[in-house]
PDB file of C-alpha atoms in Angstrom:
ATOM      1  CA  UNK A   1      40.969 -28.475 113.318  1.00 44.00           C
ATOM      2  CA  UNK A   2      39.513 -29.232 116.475  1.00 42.00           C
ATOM      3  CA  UNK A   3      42.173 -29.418 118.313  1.00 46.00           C
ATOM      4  CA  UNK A   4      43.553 -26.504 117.264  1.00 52.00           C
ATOM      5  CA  UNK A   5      40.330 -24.586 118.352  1.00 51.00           C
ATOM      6  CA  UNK A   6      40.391 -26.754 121.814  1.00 53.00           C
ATOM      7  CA  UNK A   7      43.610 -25.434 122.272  1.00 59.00           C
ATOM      8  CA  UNK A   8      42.958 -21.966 121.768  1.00 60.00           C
ATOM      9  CA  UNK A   9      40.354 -21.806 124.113  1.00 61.00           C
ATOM     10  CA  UNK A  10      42.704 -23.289 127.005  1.00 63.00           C
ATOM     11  CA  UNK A  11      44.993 -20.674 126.195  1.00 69.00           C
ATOM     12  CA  UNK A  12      42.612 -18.251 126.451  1.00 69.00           C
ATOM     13  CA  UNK A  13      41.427 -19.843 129.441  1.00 65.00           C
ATOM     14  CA  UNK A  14      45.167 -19.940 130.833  1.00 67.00           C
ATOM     15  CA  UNK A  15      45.846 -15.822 130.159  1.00 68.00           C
ATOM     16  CA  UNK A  16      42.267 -15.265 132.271  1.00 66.00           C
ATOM     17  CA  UNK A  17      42.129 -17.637 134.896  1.00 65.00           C
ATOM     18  CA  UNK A  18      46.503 -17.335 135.818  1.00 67.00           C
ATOM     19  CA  UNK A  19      46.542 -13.960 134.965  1.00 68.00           C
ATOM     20  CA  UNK A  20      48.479 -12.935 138.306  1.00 70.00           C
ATOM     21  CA  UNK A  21      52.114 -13.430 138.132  1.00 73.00           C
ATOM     22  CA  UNK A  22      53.095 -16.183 140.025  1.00 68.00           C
ATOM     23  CA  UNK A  23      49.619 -18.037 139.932  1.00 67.00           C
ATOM     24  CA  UNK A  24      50.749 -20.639 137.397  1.00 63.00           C
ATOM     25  CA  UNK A  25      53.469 -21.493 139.904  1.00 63.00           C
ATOM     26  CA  UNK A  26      56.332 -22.090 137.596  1.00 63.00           C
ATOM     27  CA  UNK A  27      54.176 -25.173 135.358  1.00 63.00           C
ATOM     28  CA  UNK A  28      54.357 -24.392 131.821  1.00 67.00           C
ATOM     29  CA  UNK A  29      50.534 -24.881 130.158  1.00 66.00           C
ATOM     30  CA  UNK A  30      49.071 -25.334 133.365  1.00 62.00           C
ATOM     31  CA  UNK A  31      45.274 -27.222 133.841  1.00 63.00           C
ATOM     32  CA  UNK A  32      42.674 -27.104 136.294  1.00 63.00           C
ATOM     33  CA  UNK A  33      41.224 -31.002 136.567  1.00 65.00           C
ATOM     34  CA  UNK A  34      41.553 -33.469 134.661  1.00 67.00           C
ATOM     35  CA  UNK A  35      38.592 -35.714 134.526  1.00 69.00           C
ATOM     36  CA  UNK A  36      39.170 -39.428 134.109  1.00 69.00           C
ATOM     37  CA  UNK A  37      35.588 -41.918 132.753  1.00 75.00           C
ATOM     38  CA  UNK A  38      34.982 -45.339 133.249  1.00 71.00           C
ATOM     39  CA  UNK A  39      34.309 -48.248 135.353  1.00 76.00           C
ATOM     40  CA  UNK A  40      36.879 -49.681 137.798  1.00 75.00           C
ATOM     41  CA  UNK A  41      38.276 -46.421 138.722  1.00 75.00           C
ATOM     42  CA  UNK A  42      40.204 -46.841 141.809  1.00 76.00           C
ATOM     43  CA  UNK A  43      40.620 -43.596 143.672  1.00 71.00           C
ATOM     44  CA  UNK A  44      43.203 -44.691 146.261  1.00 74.00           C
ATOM     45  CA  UNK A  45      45.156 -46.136 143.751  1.00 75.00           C
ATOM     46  CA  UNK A  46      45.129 -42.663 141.656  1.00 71.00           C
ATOM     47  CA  UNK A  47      46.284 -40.572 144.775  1.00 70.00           C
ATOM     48  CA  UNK A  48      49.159 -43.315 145.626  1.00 74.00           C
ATOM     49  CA  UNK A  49      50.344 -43.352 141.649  1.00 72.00           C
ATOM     50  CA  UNK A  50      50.189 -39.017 141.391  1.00 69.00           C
ATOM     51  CA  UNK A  51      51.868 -36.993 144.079  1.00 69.00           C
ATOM     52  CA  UNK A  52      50.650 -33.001 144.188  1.00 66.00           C
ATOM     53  CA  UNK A  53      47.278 -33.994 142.760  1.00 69.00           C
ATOM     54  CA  UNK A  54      44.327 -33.889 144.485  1.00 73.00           C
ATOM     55  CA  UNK A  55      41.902 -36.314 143.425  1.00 74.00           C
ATOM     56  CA  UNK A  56      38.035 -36.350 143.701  1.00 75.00           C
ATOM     57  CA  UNK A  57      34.787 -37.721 142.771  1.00 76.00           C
ATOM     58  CA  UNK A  58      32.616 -35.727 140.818  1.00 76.00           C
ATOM     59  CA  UNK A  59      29.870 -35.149 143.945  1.00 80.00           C
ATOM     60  CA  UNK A  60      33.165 -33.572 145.429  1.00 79.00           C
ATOM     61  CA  UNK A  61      34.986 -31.845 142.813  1.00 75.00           C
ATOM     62  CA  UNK A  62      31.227 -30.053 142.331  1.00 78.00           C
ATOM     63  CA  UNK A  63      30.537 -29.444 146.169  1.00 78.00           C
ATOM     64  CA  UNK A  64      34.287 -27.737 146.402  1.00 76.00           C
ATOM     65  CA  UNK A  65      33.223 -25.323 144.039  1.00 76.00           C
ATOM     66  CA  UNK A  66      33.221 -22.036 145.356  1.00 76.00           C
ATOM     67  CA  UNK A  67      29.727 -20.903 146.412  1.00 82.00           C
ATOM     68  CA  UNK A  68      28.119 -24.198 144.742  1.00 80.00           C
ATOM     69  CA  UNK A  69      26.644 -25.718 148.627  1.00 83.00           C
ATOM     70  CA  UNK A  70      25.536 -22.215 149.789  1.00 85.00           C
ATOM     71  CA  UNK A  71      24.005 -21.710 146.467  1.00 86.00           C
ATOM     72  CA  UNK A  72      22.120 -24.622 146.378  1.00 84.00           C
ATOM     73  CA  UNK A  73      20.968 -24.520 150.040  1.00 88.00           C
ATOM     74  CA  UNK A  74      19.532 -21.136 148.943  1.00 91.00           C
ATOM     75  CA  UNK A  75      17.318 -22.751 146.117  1.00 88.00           C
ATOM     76  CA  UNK A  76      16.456 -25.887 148.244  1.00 88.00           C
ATOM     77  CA  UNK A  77      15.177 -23.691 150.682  1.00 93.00           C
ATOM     78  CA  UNK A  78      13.283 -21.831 148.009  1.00 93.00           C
ATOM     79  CA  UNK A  79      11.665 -25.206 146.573  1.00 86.00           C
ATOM     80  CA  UNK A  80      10.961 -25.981 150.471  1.00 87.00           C
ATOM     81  CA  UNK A  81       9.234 -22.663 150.261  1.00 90.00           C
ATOM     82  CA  UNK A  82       7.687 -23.185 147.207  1.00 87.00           C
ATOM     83  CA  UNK A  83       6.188 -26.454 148.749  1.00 84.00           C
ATOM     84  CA  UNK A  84       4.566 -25.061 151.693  1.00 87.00           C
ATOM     85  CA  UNK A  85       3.265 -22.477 150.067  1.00 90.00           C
ATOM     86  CA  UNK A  86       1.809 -24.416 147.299  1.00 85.00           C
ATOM     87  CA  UNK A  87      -0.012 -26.276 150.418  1.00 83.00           C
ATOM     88  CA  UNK A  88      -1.786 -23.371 151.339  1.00 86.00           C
ATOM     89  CA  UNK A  89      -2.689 -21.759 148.041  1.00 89.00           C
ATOM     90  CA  UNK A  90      -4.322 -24.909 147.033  1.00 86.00           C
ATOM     91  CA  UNK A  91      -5.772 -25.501 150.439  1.00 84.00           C
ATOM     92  CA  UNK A  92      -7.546 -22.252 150.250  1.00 87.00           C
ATOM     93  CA  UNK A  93      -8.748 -22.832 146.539  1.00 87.00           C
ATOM     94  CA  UNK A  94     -10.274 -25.767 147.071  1.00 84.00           C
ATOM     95  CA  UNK A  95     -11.984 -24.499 150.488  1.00 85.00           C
ATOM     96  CA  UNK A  96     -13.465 -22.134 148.012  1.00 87.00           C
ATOM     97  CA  UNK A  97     -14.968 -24.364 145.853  1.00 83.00           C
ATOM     98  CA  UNK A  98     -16.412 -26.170 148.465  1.00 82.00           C
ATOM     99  CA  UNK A  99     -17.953 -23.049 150.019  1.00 81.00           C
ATOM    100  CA  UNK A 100     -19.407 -22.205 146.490  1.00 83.00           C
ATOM    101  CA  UNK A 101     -20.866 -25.993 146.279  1.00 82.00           C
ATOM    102  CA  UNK A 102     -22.285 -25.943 150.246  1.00 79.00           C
ATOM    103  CA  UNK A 103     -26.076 -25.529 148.614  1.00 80.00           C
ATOM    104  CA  UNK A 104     -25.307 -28.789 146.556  1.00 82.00           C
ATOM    105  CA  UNK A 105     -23.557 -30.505 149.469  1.00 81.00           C
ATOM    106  CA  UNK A 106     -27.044 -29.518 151.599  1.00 80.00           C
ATOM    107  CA  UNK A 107     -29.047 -30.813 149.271  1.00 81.00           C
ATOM    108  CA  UNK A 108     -27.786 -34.066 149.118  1.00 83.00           C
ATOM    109  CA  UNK A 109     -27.451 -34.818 152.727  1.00 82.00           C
ATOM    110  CA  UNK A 110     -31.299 -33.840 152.616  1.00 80.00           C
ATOM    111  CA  UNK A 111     -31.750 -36.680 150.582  1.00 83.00           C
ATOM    112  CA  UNK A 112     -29.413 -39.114 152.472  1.00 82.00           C
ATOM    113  CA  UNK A 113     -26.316 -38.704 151.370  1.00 81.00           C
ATOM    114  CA  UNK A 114     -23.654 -39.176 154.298  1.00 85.00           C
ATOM    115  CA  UNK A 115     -20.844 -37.713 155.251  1.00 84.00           C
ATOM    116  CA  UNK A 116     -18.703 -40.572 153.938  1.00 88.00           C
ATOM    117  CA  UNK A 117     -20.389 -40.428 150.386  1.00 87.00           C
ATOM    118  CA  UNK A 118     -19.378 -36.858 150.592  1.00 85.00           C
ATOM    119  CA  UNK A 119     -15.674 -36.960 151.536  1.00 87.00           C
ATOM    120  CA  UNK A 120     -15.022 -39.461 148.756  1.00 88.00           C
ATOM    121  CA  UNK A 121     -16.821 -37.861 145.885  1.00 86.00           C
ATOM    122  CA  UNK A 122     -14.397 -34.372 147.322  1.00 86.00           C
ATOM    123  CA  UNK A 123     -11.226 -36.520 147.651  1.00 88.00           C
ATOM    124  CA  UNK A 124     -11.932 -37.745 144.240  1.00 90.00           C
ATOM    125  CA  UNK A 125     -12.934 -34.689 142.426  1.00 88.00           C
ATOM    126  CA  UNK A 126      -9.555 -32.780 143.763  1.00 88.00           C
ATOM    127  CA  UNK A 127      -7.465 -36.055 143.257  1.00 91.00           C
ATOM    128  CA  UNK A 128      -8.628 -35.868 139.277  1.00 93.00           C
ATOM    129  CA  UNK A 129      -8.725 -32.341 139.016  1.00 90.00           C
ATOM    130  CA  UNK A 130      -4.983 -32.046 140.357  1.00 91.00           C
ATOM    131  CA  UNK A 131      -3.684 -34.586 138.839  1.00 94.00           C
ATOM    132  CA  UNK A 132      -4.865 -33.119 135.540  1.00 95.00           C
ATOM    133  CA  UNK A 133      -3.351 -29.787 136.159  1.00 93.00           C
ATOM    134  CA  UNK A 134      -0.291 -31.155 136.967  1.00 93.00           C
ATOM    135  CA  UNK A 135       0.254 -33.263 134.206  1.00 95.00           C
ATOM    136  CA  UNK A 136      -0.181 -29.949 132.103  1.00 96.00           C
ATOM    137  CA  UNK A 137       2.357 -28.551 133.775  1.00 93.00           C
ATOM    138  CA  UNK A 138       4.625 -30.841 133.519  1.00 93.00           C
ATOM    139  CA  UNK A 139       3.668 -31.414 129.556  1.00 95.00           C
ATOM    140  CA  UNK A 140       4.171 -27.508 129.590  1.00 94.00           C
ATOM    141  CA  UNK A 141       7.406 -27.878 131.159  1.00 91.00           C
ATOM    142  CA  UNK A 142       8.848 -30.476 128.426  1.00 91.00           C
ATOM    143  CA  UNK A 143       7.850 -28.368 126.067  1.00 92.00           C
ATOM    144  CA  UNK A 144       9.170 -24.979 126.824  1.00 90.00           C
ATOM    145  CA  UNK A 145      12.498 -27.338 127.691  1.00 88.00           C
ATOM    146  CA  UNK A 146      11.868 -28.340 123.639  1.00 87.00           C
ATOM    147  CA  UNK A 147      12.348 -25.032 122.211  1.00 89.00           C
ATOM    148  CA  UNK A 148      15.331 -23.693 124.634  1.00 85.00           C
ATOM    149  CA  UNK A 149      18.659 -23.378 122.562  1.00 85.00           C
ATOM    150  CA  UNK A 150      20.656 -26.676 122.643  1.00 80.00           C
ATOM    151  CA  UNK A 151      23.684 -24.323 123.769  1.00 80.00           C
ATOM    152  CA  UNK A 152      21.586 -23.431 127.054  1.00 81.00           C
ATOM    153  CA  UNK A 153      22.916 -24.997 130.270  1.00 79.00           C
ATOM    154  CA  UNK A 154      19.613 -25.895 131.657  1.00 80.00           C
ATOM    155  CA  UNK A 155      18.826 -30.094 132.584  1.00 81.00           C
ATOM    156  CA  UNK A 156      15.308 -30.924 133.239  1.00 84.00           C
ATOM    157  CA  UNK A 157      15.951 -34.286 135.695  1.00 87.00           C
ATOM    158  CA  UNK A 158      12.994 -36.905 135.341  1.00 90.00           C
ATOM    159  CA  UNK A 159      13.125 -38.339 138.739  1.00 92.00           C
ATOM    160  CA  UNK A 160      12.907 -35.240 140.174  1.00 88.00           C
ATOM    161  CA  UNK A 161       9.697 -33.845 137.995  1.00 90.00           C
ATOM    162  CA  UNK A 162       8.257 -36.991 138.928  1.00 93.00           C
ATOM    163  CA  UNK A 163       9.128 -36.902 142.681  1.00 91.00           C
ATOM    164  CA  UNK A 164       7.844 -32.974 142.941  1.00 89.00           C
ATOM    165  CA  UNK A 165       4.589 -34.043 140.656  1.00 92.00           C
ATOM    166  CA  UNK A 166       3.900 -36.886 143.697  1.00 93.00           C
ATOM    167  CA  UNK A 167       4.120 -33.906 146.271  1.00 89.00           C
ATOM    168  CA  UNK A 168       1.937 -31.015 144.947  1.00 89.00           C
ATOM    169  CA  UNK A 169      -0.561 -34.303 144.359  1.00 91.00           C
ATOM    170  CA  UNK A 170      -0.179 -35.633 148.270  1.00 91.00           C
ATOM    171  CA  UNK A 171      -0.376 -31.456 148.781  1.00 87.00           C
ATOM    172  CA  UNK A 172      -3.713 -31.427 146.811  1.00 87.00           C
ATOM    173  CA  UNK A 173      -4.810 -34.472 148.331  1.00 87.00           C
ATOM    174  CA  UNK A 174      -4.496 -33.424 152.103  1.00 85.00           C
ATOM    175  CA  UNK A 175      -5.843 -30.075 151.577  1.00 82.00           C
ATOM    176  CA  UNK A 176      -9.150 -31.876 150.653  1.00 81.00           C
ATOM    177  CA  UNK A 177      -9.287 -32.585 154.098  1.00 83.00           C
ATOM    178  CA  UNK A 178      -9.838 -29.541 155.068  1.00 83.00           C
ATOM    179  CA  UNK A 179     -12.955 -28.912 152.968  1.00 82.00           C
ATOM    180  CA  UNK A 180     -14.130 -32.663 153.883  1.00 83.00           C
ATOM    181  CA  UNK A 181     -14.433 -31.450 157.118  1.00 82.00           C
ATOM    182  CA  UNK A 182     -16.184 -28.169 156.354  1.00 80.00           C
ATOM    183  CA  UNK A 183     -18.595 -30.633 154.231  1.00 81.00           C
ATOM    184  CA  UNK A 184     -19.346 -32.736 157.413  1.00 80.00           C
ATOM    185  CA  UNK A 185     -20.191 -29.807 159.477  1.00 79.00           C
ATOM    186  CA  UNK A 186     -22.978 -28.552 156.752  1.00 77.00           C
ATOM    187  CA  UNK A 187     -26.686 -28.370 158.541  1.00 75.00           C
ATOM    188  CA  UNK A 188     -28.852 -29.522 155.348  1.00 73.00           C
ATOM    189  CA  UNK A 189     -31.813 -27.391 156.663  1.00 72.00           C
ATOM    190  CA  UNK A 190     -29.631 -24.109 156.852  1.00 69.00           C
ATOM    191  CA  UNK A 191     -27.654 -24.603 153.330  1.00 66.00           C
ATOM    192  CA  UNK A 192     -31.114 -25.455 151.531  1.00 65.00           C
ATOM    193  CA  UNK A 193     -32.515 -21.628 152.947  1.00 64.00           C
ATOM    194  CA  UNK A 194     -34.879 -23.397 155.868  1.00 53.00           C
ATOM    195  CA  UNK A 195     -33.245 -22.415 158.932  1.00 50.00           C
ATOM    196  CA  UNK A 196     -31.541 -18.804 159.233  1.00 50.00           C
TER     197      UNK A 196
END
């Protein structure tokens, strides 16, 4: 029964994709690729054994698709995008924060707290607080992958949510730096209202 089905889907396959008179070239039941699974595969041994057939590894017989490279240049440029971007949205919110905090950061360098209490209690704080969000993200992730339809071509790699999770955390990490320094620059007199 299955085979019968297979078969009628390569037939129906066939009358689409040689459709053109001519375009099967004179082979009856023509194919497209045939791909071979296993260990020990030796690829100069298949071209020498099959004349007329062009044979490939799978990183090749995917790059020689038509449009595949150009189309995923476009969306590695877009997750390069994505990346800088990210930098400076979460640069800017945590400059924020740190402007809304500059009283409390006064305060405490009135009382002896130094600068390099300060920078570590920031780097901390935004180290916890985006590694939080980003685990919820990628817990959200898994689970909106959960409830997609099995049929639904859509593979969620783990290396690479891991790889892009390490990023946006380095991300959130350096742009700390930029409110450590606005931190180290704070006159305790002025932010505690005792110099205008």
């Amino acid at each position: 029964m299955f085979l019968a089905i297979r078969e009628l889907k390569h037939a129906k396959w066939r009358s689409i994709h040689f459709a053109a008179p001519g375009s099967d070239m004179g082979v009856e039941l023509p194919v497209n690729a045939i791909m071979l699974q296993g260990d020990g595969i030796d690829l100069d041994k298949l071209n020498d054994v099959m004349n007329g057939v062009e044979v490939a590894t799978k990183k090749e017989a995917i790059n020689g698709i038509p449009g595949y490279t150009a189309e995923n240049g476009t969306i590695m440029m877009m997750l390069g995008f994505l990346l800088v971007i990210s930098a400076f949205v979460i640069g800017v919110f945590f400059y924020v924060l740190t402007l809304q905090k500059a009283n409390q950061f006064g305060v405490m360098k009135a009382i002896g707290a130094n600068n390099r209490f300060l920078a570590k209690a920031i780097v901390s704080q935004i180290t916890l607080l985006a590694s939080v969000s980003i685990g919820i993200g990628v817990l959200l992730t898994y689970g909106t992958t959960a409830i997609f339809p099995s049929g639904m071509p859509f593979a969620l790699d783990p290396m690479l949510v891991l790889t892009y999770a390490v990023v946006l955390l380095v991300v959130s990490v350096f742009s700390s730096l930029i409110s450590v320094r606005k931190i180290t620059k704070i006159d305790p007199l002025q932010a505690i209202g005792r110099v205008e």
